Amino acid sequence: MTSINLDNLSKDNRDRLQQRAAIHGRSLELELDSILTSVFEPKTAENSLKELLLAMPDVGEDADFNSVRDNVREISL
């Protein structure tokens, strides 16, 4: 079993950790385990960008979405 020493943890952080554990109805050890698990779990998106784009309905040609460029002013760079 692994031990974690919290002697060097600031009082403020220790109090916050204890409050968070109490809110979740867990022991300090279980709260720390939950926090560490959430930090180290691989983050996966529900859908990739490719999947989201492929799921978009076919709504016509791109020409249907051409913007009207009236009142365009010239600028010099």
PDB file of C-alpha atoms in Angstrom:
ATOM      1  CA  MET A   1       0.000   0.000   0.000  1.00  0.00           C
ATOM      2  CA  THR A   2       1.248   3.485  -0.848  1.00  0.00           C
ATOM      3  CA  SER A   3       1.333   6.297   1.689  1.00  0.00           C
ATOM      4  CA  ILE A   4       1.001   9.990   0.962  1.00  0.00           C
ATOM      5  CA  ASN A   5       2.353  12.442   3.507  1.00  0.00           C
ATOM      6  CA  LEU A   6       0.385  15.698   3.729  1.00  0.00           C
ATOM      7  CA  ASP A   7       2.552  17.365   6.364  1.00  0.00           C
ATOM      8  CA  ASN A   8       3.852  19.940   3.873  1.00  0.00           C
ATOM      9  CA  LEU A   9       0.401  20.735   2.489  1.00  0.00           C
ATOM     10  CA  SER A  10      -0.715  24.241   3.402  1.00  0.00           C
ATOM     11  CA  LYS A  11      -3.479  24.540   5.988  1.00  0.00           C
ATOM     12  CA  ASP A  12      -5.673  26.288   3.425  1.00  0.00           C
ATOM     13  CA  ASN A  13      -5.320  23.445   0.918  1.00  0.00           C
ATOM     14  CA  ARG A  14      -5.788  20.814   3.619  1.00  0.00           C
ATOM     15  CA  ASP A  15      -9.002  22.540   4.762  1.00  0.00           C
ATOM     16  CA  ARG A  16     -10.283  22.763   1.179  1.00  0.00           C
ATOM     17  CA  LEU A  17      -9.528  19.108   0.607  1.00  0.00           C
ATOM     18  CA  GLN A  18     -11.370  18.133   3.785  1.00  0.00           C
ATOM     19  CA  GLN A  19     -14.365  20.297   2.805  1.00  0.00           C
ATOM     20  CA  ARG A  20     -14.426  18.778  -0.670  1.00  0.00           C
ATOM     21  CA  ALA A  21     -14.281  15.266   0.803  1.00  0.00           C
ATOM     22  CA  ALA A  22     -17.161  16.106   3.160  1.00  0.00           C
ATOM     23  CA  ILE A  23     -19.265  17.499   0.300  1.00  0.00           C
ATOM     24  CA  HIS A  24     -18.767  14.270  -1.654  1.00  0.00           C
ATOM     25  CA  GLY A  25     -19.287  12.093   1.437  1.00  0.00           C
ATOM     26  CA  ARG A  26     -15.835  10.537   1.123  1.00  0.00           C
ATOM     27  CA  SER A  27     -12.815  10.108   3.309  1.00  0.00           C
ATOM     28  CA  LEU A  28      -9.786  12.272   2.686  1.00  0.00           C
ATOM     29  CA  GLU A  29      -8.022   9.285   1.099  1.00  0.00           C
ATOM     30  CA  LEU A  30     -10.914   8.554  -1.266  1.00  0.00           C
ATOM     31  CA  GLU A  31     -11.168  12.216  -2.221  1.00  0.00           C
ATOM     32  CA  LEU A  32      -7.461  12.328  -3.059  1.00  0.00           C
ATOM     33  CA  ASP A  33      -7.817   9.141  -5.089  1.00  0.00           C
ATOM     34  CA  SER A  34     -10.761  10.652  -6.988  1.00  0.00           C
ATOM     35  CA  ILE A  35      -8.817  13.834  -7.760  1.00  0.00           C
ATOM     36  CA  LEU A  36      -5.739  11.932  -8.912  1.00  0.00           C
ATOM     37  CA  THR A  37      -7.838   9.580 -11.040  1.00  0.00           C
ATOM     38  CA  SER A  38      -9.532  12.503 -12.797  1.00  0.00           C
ATOM     39  CA  VAL A  39      -6.151  14.110 -13.485  1.00  0.00           C
ATOM     40  CA  PHE A  40      -4.499  10.984 -14.875  1.00  0.00           C
ATOM     41  CA  GLU A  41      -7.406   9.449 -16.813  1.00  0.00           C
ATOM     42  CA  PRO A  42      -6.973   9.820 -20.553  1.00  0.00           C
ATOM     43  CA  LYS A  43      -9.285  12.469 -21.924  1.00  0.00           C
ATOM     44  CA  THR A  44     -11.322  11.260 -24.880  1.00  0.00           C
ATOM     45  CA  ALA A  45     -13.745  13.267 -26.915  1.00  0.00           C
ATOM     46  CA  GLU A  46     -17.142  11.732 -27.428  1.00  0.00           C
ATOM     47  CA  ASN A  47     -16.876  12.325 -31.160  1.00  0.00           C
ATOM     48  CA  SER A  48     -13.905  13.237 -33.280  1.00  0.00           C
ATOM     49  CA  LEU A  49     -14.074  16.248 -35.577  1.00  0.00           C
ATOM     50  CA  LYS A  50     -14.180  13.882 -38.546  1.00  0.00           C
ATOM     51  CA  GLU A  51     -17.193  12.046 -37.089  1.00  0.00           C
ATOM     52  CA  LEU A  52     -18.981  15.332 -36.405  1.00  0.00           C
ATOM     53  CA  LEU A  53     -18.360  16.584 -39.957  1.00  0.00           C
ATOM     54  CA  LEU A  54     -19.504  13.305 -41.502  1.00  0.00           C
ATOM     55  CA  ALA A  55     -22.679  13.445 -39.408  1.00  0.00           C
ATOM     56  CA  MET A  56     -23.679  16.809 -40.896  1.00  0.00           C
ATOM     57  CA  PRO A  57     -26.601  16.532 -43.319  1.00  0.00           C
ATOM     58  CA  ASP A  58     -26.117  17.229 -47.025  1.00  0.00           C
ATOM     59  CA  VAL A  59     -27.920  20.538 -47.446  1.00  0.00           C
ATOM     60  CA  GLY A  60     -26.956  21.437 -50.981  1.00  0.00           C
ATOM     61  CA  GLU A  61     -24.147  22.947 -52.972  1.00  0.00           C
ATOM     62  CA  ASP A  62     -21.645  25.441 -51.619  1.00  0.00           C
ATOM     63  CA  ALA A  63     -23.083  28.020 -54.016  1.00  0.00           C
ATOM     64  CA  ASP A  64     -26.169  28.073 -51.815  1.00  0.00           C
ATOM     65  CA  PHE A  65     -24.022  29.665 -49.140  1.00  0.00           C
ATOM     66  CA  ASN A  66     -22.147  32.292 -51.128  1.00  0.00           C
ATOM     67  CA  SER A  67     -22.143  35.588 -49.306  1.00  0.00           C
ATOM     68  CA  VAL A  68     -23.151  38.831 -50.949  1.00  0.00           C
ATOM     69  CA  ARG A  69     -20.282  41.307 -50.919  1.00  0.00           C
ATOM     70  CA  ASP A  70     -22.028  44.652 -51.311  1.00  0.00           C
ATOM     71  CA  ASN A  71     -20.530  47.827 -49.886  1.00  0.00           C
ATOM     72  CA  VAL A  72     -17.019  46.416 -49.656  1.00  0.00           C
ATOM     73  CA  ARG A  73     -14.457  49.159 -49.178  1.00  0.00           C
ATOM     74  CA  GLU A  74     -10.888  49.051 -50.359  1.00  0.00           C
ATOM     75  CA  ILE A  75      -8.141  49.146 -47.771  1.00  0.00           C
ATOM     76  CA  SER A  76      -4.418  49.509 -48.206  1.00  0.00           C
ATOM     77  CA  LEU A  77      -1.998  47.612 -46.096  1.00  0.00           C
TER      78      LEU A  77
END
